[in-house]
Amino acid sequence: MDTLLKELGRRCLEYSPDTFQYIGTAAVVRDMIALHDVLEGSDKPLNFWGVSYGTVVGSYFINMFPDRVGQVVLDGVVDPVYWANRPAHLLWDVSVASSEDTFDGFCNACALAGPSECAIAKQNSTAASIRQWTQELLDKAYHHKRQFGSAAQVTSARIRNRLFGAMYSPSSWPSIAEARRAEERIIFPGRNTNSTENDTTVDDPAFDYSFQGITCADAIDTVNVTTKDVFDMILSTARNVSPTFGPLWGDAGFFCHHWPVRAVERYTGPWNKKLSSTIIVIGNEADPITPLISAKKLADALGDSAVLIEQDDYGHSSLAMHSNCTVAALQNYFVHNKLPTQDIFCGTNQVLFPAAGGDVTKKTVDRAKAASKVEARRSS
């Protein structure tokens, strides 16, 4: 693995020897400011809406140029301290801290929708049985790959990756359940299913290592980090943080200890500058890759310079599920320059699974979970 990581870095550097050190976030922010000055004028504040990695760009911008801040929204927050001030591989267990909550939401919603709307549900499925079914599929796919080698049409890694991707976007949950049922049919060809999904053997797209280049350009030097340290962290994450998604390989930070280039400029804080304008920070209750705690941490660090919107949804960023409350707050901010007077909590109103007995929404799931807890207390 060390040889492969070093060779990848060597080839990337060989391909872009004169520009590779300029893809770090500090350089991006300076380019953004320069473009803004040409287009809008250097006397104008800069408005910005950053989502996911865009919140890294935003965190750098507001702290590198605190007097240039206009209307800024940071949505689906990456912790800038772990991004810029800690060894890059340590960001993984922070990132997936809420991924099991998202998966719980999927399992609960699927069970409530039932077999007519969720392909992996049975008549009396529960969230626990959906979880068990998924784990069984992963286990069988692992052994399927060991049995058939390169001829295997399904692997546990591919299932896990695609399932994780679906956690970003709850609108994909019905179709991802269909795909998982189709994969079961490949592994268990004699098992009867109602799935109509057939496209499970399409090759994954070619991997793009640009994000590795950006992440590692910003990363601190890691002289003492080894590949064993990286794998030990992945194992710890799988055991202690997210058994379902912790084992995934591929996070950009896993590559940085052998990456040959760091950015010409690396901003490392502080992250709590007093800003010329108050910004909005948004975090989801169950975001699989940028947990709410990161948004709260950033908003707390900025103090009076930030207002937090906590959105009650699953998925990555506020864009994952529609919220009239969040949309109204953002419209007031961008159109009328009016901020919420305090931190606010916004519900969502998006269907997770349509169902004959009533559409399954986040509120439906929350009510079912609350009722289950009450019943458990009565039984104990």
Coordinates of C-alpha atoms in Angstrom, one line a residue:
M1 CA 0.0 0.0 0.0
D2 CA 2.9 2.4 0.8
T3 CA 4.2 1.8 -2.7
L4 CA 0.9 2.5 -4.3
L5 CA 0.3 5.7 -2.4
K6 CA 3.8 7.0 -3.2
E7 CA 3.4 6.1 -6.9
L8 CA 0.0 7.9 -7.1
G9 CA 1.5 11.1 -5.6
R10 CA 4.5 10.9 -7.9
R11 CA 2.3 10.6 -11.0
C12 CA 0.1 13.5 -10.0
L13 CA 3.1 15.7 -9.4
E14 CA 4.7 14.6 -12.7
Y15 CA 1.4 15.5 -14.5
S16 CA 1.2 19.0 -13.0
P17 CA 4.7 19.9 -11.7
D18 CA 4.2 23.7 -11.9
T19 CA 0.7 24.1 -10.6
F20 CA 0.2 21.3 -8.0
Q21 CA 1.2 23.5 -5.1
Y22 CA -1.5 26.1 -6.0
I23 CA -4.6 24.1 -5.5
G24 CA -4.8 24.6 -1.7
T25 CA -7.8 26.4 -0.2
A26 CA -5.9 29.6 0.7
A27 CA -5.0 30.1 -2.9
V28 CA -8.6 29.5 -3.9
V29 CA -9.7 32.2 -1.5
R30 CA -7.2 34.7 -2.8
D31 CA -8.3 33.9 -6.4
M32 CA -11.9 34.4 -5.3
I33 CA -11.2 37.8 -3.8
A34 CA -9.2 38.8 -6.9
L35 CA -12.1 37.8 -9.2
H36 CA -14.6 39.6 -7.0
D37 CA -12.5 42.8 -7.0
V38 CA -12.5 42.8 -10.8
L39 CA -16.1 42.0 -11.2
E40 CA -17.7 43.9 -8.3
G41 CA -15.0 46.2 -7.0
S42 CA -12.6 46.1 -4.1
D43 CA -14.9 48.3 -2.0
K44 CA -17.8 45.8 -2.1
P45 CA -18.3 42.9 0.4
L46 CA -18.2 39.4 -0.9
N47 CA -21.3 37.2 -0.7
F48 CA -20.8 33.4 -0.5
W49 CA -22.8 30.2 0.0
G50 CA -20.5 27.3 0.7
V51 CA -21.7 23.7 0.9
S52 CA -19.6 20.8 2.2
Y53 CA -16.0 21.5 1.1
G54 CA -17.3 24.9 0.3
T55 CA -17.6 25.5 4.0
V56 CA -13.8 25.0 4.2
V57 CA -13.4 27.7 1.5
G58 CA -15.9 29.8 3.5
S59 CA -14.1 29.3 6.8
Y60 CA -10.8 30.3 5.3
F61 CA -12.4 33.3 3.6
I62 CA -14.1 34.8 6.6
N63 CA -11.0 34.4 8.8
M64 CA -8.4 35.5 6.2
F65 CA -10.5 38.5 5.1
P66 CA -12.9 39.2 8.0
D67 CA -13.4 42.8 6.8
R68 CA -14.6 41.7 3.4
V69 CA -17.5 39.5 4.6
G70 CA -20.9 40.2 3.1
Q71 CA -23.8 37.7 3.2
V72 CA -22.3 34.3 3.8
V73 CA -23.9 30.9 4.4
L74 CA -21.9 27.9 5.4
D75 CA -24.0 24.8 5.0
G76 CA -22.9 21.2 5.9
V77 CA -19.9 22.2 7.8
V78 CA -16.5 20.6 7.7
D79 CA -14.6 21.2 10.9
P80 CA -11.8 23.6 9.9
V81 CA -9.6 22.6 12.9
Y82 CA -9.5 19.0 11.9
W83 CA -9.1 20.0 8.2
A84 CA -6.1 22.3 8.8
N85 CA -4.7 21.7 12.2
R86 CA -4.8 17.9 12.7
P87 CA -3.3 15.0 10.7
A88 CA -5.6 14.7 7.7
H89 CA -6.6 11.0 8.3
L90 CA -8.1 11.9 11.7
L91 CA -11.0 13.8 10.0
W92 CA -12.7 10.5 9.1
D93 CA -14.1 9.5 12.4
V94 CA -15.3 13.1 13.0
S95 CA -16.9 13.2 9.6
V96 CA -19.0 10.0 9.9
A97 CA -20.0 10.7 13.5
S98 CA -23.7 11.0 12.5
S99 CA -23.7 8.5 9.6
E100 CA -25.4 5.8 11.8
D101 CA -28.1 8.2 12.7
T102 CA -28.8 8.8 9.0
F103 CA -28.8 5.0 8.3
D104 CA -31.2 4.6 11.3
G105 CA -33.5 7.1 9.5
F106 CA -33.3 5.0 6.3
C107 CA -34.1 1.8 8.2
N108 CA -37.0 3.3 10.2
A109 CA -38.5 4.9 7.1
C110 CA -38.2 1.7 5.0
A111 CA -39.8 -0.3 7.7
L112 CA -42.7 2.2 8.1
A113 CA -43.2 2.3 4.3
G114 CA -43.5 -1.5 4.1
P115 CA -42.8 -3.9 1.2
S116 CA -45.1 -2.1 -1.2
E117 CA -42.8 1.0 -1.2
C118 CA -39.5 -0.2 0.2
A119 CA -38.1 -3.1 -1.7
I120 CA -36.1 -4.6 1.2
A121 CA -38.9 -4.4 3.7
K122 CA -41.2 -7.3 4.7
Q123 CA -44.7 -7.1 6.1
N124 CA -43.6 -6.8 9.7
S125 CA -40.2 -5.3 9.2
T126 CA -38.6 -3.2 11.9
A127 CA -35.6 -0.8 11.7
A128 CA -33.6 -3.5 13.4
S129 CA -34.6 -6.2 10.9
I130 CA -33.7 -3.8 8.0
R131 CA -30.3 -3.3 9.5
Q132 CA -29.8 -7.0 10.0
W133 CA -30.8 -7.7 6.4
T134 CA -28.3 -5.1 5.2
Q135 CA -25.5 -6.6 7.3
E136 CA -26.3 -10.0 6.0
L137 CA -26.1 -8.7 2.4
L138 CA -22.7 -7.2 3.1
D139 CA -21.4 -10.4 4.6
K140 CA -22.7 -12.5 1.8
A141 CA -21.3 -10.1 -0.8
Y142 CA -17.9 -10.4 0.9
H143 CA -17.9 -14.1 0.6
H144 CA -19.3 -13.9 -2.9
K145 CA -16.2 -11.9 -3.9
R146 CA -13.9 -14.3 -2.2
Q147 CA -15.6 -17.2 -4.1
F148 CA -15.7 -15.7 -7.6
G149 CA -12.8 -13.2 -7.5
S150 CA -12.7 -10.8 -10.4
A151 CA -15.8 -12.4 -11.9
A152 CA -17.9 -11.3 -8.9
Q153 CA -20.7 -9.0 -10.0
V154 CA -21.3 -7.7 -6.5
T155 CA -18.8 -6.8 -3.7
S156 CA -19.3 -5.7 -0.2
A157 CA -17.2 -2.6 -0.8
R158 CA -19.3 -1.5 -3.7
I159 CA -22.6 -2.0 -1.8
R160 CA -21.2 -0.1 1.2
N161 CA -20.0 2.8 -0.9
R162 CA -23.3 3.1 -2.8
L163 CA -25.3 2.8 0.4
F164 CA -23.2 5.5 1.9
G165 CA -23.7 7.7 -1.1
A166 CA -27.5 7.2 -0.8
M167 CA -27.3 8.6 2.8
Y168 CA -26.4 12.0 1.3
S169 CA -29.7 12.2 -0.5
P170 CA -32.9 10.8 1.0
S171 CA -34.8 11.3 -2.3
S172 CA -32.7 8.3 -3.5
W173 CA -33.8 6.0 -0.7
P174 CA -36.6 4.1 -2.6
S175 CA -34.3 3.5 -5.6
I176 CA -31.3 2.4 -3.4
A177 CA -33.6 -0.1 -1.7
E178 CA -34.5 -1.5 -5.1
A179 CA -30.8 -1.8 -6.0
R180 CA -29.9 -3.6 -2.8
R181 CA -32.7 -6.1 -3.5
A182 CA -31.3 -6.7 -7.0
E183 CA -27.9 -7.3 -5.6
E184 CA -29.4 -9.9 -3.2
R185 CA -30.8 -11.7 -6.3
I186 CA -27.3 -11.9 -7.8
I187 CA -25.9 -13.4 -4.6
F188 CA -28.9 -15.7 -4.0
P189 CA -30.2 -16.4 -7.5
G190 CA -32.9 -18.8 -6.3
R191 CA -34.4 -16.3 -3.9
N192 CA -37.7 -14.8 -5.1
T193 CA -37.9 -11.0 -5.1
N194 CA -40.1 -8.4 -6.7
S195 CA -37.3 -6.1 -7.8
T196 CA -37.2 -4.6 -11.2
E197 CA -33.7 -3.2 -10.8
N198 CA -31.2 -4.9 -13.1
D199 CA -28.4 -2.4 -13.6
T200 CA -26.1 -3.5 -10.8
T201 CA -23.0 -4.5 -12.8
V202 CA -22.3 -1.1 -14.3
D203 CA -18.7 -0.2 -13.7
D204 CA -18.0 2.6 -11.2
P205 CA -16.7 5.8 -12.9
A206 CA -13.0 6.5 -13.1
F207 CA -11.7 7.8 -9.8
D208 CA -10.8 11.5 -9.6
Y209 CA -8.0 12.3 -7.2
S210 CA -8.4 16.1 -7.4
F211 CA -9.9 16.1 -3.9
Q212 CA -6.9 14.2 -2.5
G213 CA -4.7 16.9 -4.0
I214 CA -6.7 19.7 -2.4
T215 CA -7.0 18.0 1.0
C216 CA -3.4 17.1 1.2
A217 CA -2.3 20.6 0.0
D218 CA -4.0 22.0 3.0
A219 CA -2.9 19.3 5.4
I220 CA -0.2 19.7 8.1
D221 CA 3.0 17.8 7.6
T222 CA 2.8 14.3 8.9
V223 CA 6.3 13.0 9.3
N224 CA 5.4 10.5 11.9
V225 CA 2.2 9.2 10.4
T226 CA 2.3 5.7 8.9
T227 CA -0.1 3.7 6.7
K228 CA -0.6 1.5 9.8
D229 CA -1.7 4.5 11.7
V230 CA -4.3 5.3 9.0
F231 CA -5.7 1.7 9.0
D232 CA -5.7 1.6 12.8
M233 CA -7.9 4.8 12.7
I234 CA -10.2 3.2 10.2
L235 CA -10.6 0.1 12.4
S236 CA -11.3 2.3 15.4
T237 CA -13.9 4.2 13.5
A238 CA -15.6 1.0 12.4
R239 CA -15.6 -0.3 15.9
N240 CA -16.5 2.8 17.9
V241 CA -18.2 5.3 15.6
S242 CA -19.8 3.8 12.5
P243 CA -19.9 0.0 12.0
T244 CA -21.7 0.4 8.7
F245 CA -19.6 3.1 7.1
G246 CA -16.5 3.4 9.1
P247 CA -14.7 0.6 7.1
L248 CA -14.9 2.6 3.9
W249 CA -11.6 3.3 2.2
G250 CA -11.1 6.4 0.1
D251 CA -11.4 9.5 2.3
A252 CA -8.9 12.0 0.9
G253 CA -7.1 12.4 4.2
F254 CA -5.9 8.8 4.0
F255 CA -3.5 9.7 1.2
C256 CA -1.7 12.7 2.8
H257 CA 1.1 11.0 4.7
H258 CA 2.6 10.0 1.4
W259 CA 1.5 13.0 -0.7
P260 CA 4.5 14.8 -2.2
V261 CA 3.2 18.4 -2.2
R262 CA 1.9 20.9 0.3
A263 CA 0.3 24.2 -0.7
V264 CA 2.5 27.3 -1.1
E265 CA 0.3 28.9 1.5
R266 CA -1.5 27.0 4.3
Y267 CA -3.9 28.9 6.6
T268 CA -4.1 27.3 10.0
G269 CA -6.3 29.8 11.9
P270 CA -7.4 31.4 14.0
W271 CA -11.0 30.4 13.2
N272 CA -12.8 32.9 15.4
K273 CA -12.2 36.3 13.9
K274 CA -14.7 39.1 14.4
L275 CA -16.5 39.5 11.1
S276 CA -17.7 42.7 9.4
S277 CA -21.1 41.0 8.9
T278 CA -23.0 38.2 10.7
I279 CA -23.1 35.0 8.8
I280 CA -25.5 32.0 8.8
V281 CA -24.2 28.5 9.7
I282 CA -26.4 25.5 8.9
G283 CA -26.2 21.9 10.2
N284 CA -28.4 18.9 9.8
E285 CA -29.6 16.7 12.6
A286 CA -28.4 13.6 10.8
D287 CA -25.8 14.4 8.2
P288 CA -23.7 11.4 7.2
I289 CA -20.5 13.3 6.4
T290 CA -20.6 16.7 8.1
P291 CA -22.3 16.2 11.5
L292 CA -24.2 18.9 13.3
I293 CA -21.6 19.1 16.0
S294 CA -19.2 20.7 13.4
A295 CA -21.7 23.4 12.6
K296 CA -22.3 24.1 16.3
K297 CA -18.6 24.2 17.0
L298 CA -18.0 26.7 14.1
A299 CA -20.9 28.9 15.1
D300 CA -19.8 28.9 18.8
A301 CA -16.3 29.9 17.8
L302 CA -17.6 32.9 15.8
G303 CA -19.9 34.0 18.6
D304 CA -21.9 37.1 17.7
S305 CA -20.6 36.9 14.1
A306 CA -22.8 33.8 13.4
V307 CA -26.4 32.5 13.6
L308 CA -27.0 28.8 13.6
I309 CA -29.9 27.1 11.7
E310 CA -30.3 23.5 12.9
Q311 CA -32.3 21.6 10.3
D312 CA -34.3 18.5 11.3
D313 CA -33.4 16.3 8.4
Y314 CA -31.4 13.4 7.0
G315 CA -28.8 13.8 4.3
H316 CA -25.9 16.1 3.4
S317 CA -26.5 19.8 3.9
S318 CA -29.8 21.7 4.0
L319 CA -30.3 20.9 0.3
A320 CA -30.8 17.2 1.0
M321 CA -34.4 17.7 2.2
H322 CA -36.7 20.7 1.7
S323 CA -37.5 22.9 4.6
N324 CA -39.9 25.9 4.2
C325 CA -38.4 27.3 7.4
T326 CA -34.8 27.3 6.1
V327 CA -35.8 28.6 2.7
A328 CA -37.6 31.5 4.3
A329 CA -34.7 32.3 6.5
L330 CA -32.3 32.3 3.5
Q331 CA -34.6 34.4 1.4
N332 CA -34.9 37.0 4.1
Y333 CA -31.1 37.0 4.5
F334 CA -30.1 37.2 0.8
V335 CA -33.0 39.3 -0.5
H336 CA -33.7 41.6 2.5
N337 CA -30.5 41.3 4.5
K338 CA -32.5 40.2 7.6
L339 CA -31.0 37.6 9.9
P340 CA -32.9 35.4 12.4
T341 CA -32.8 37.1 15.7
Q342 CA -31.3 34.0 17.4
D343 CA -30.4 30.4 16.5
I344 CA -33.4 28.6 15.1
F345 CA -34.6 25.0 14.6
C346 CA -36.2 24.2 11.2
G347 CA -38.3 21.2 10.4
T348 CA -38.6 19.6 7.0
N349 CA -41.5 18.6 4.9
Q350 CA -40.2 16.1 2.4
V351 CA -41.5 12.6 1.7
L352 CA -39.0 9.8 2.3
F353 CA -41.1 7.0 1.1
P354 CA -44.6 7.3 -0.4
A355 CA -47.1 4.9 1.3
A356 CA -50.7 4.1 0.9
G357 CA -51.4 4.5 4.6
G358 CA -49.7 7.9 4.6
D359 CA -46.4 9.2 3.3
V360 CA -43.3 8.6 5.4
T361 CA -41.6 11.8 6.5
K362 CA -39.0 12.7 9.1
K363 CA -41.9 13.5 11.5
T364 CA -43.4 10.1 10.9
V365 CA -40.1 8.4 11.8
D366 CA -39.7 10.6 14.9
R367 CA -43.2 9.7 16.1
A368 CA -42.6 6.0 15.5
K369 CA -39.3 6.1 17.4
A370 CA -40.9 8.0 20.3
A371 CA -43.7 5.5 20.5
S372 CA -41.3 2.6 20.4
K373 CA -39.3 4.1 23.4
V374 CA -42.6 4.5 25.4
E375 CA -43.5 0.9 24.7
A376 CA -40.0 -0.3 25.7
R377 CA -40.3 1.5 29.0
R378 CA -43.7 0.0 29.7
S379 CA -42.4 -3.5 29.0
S380 CA -39.3 -3.1 31.2

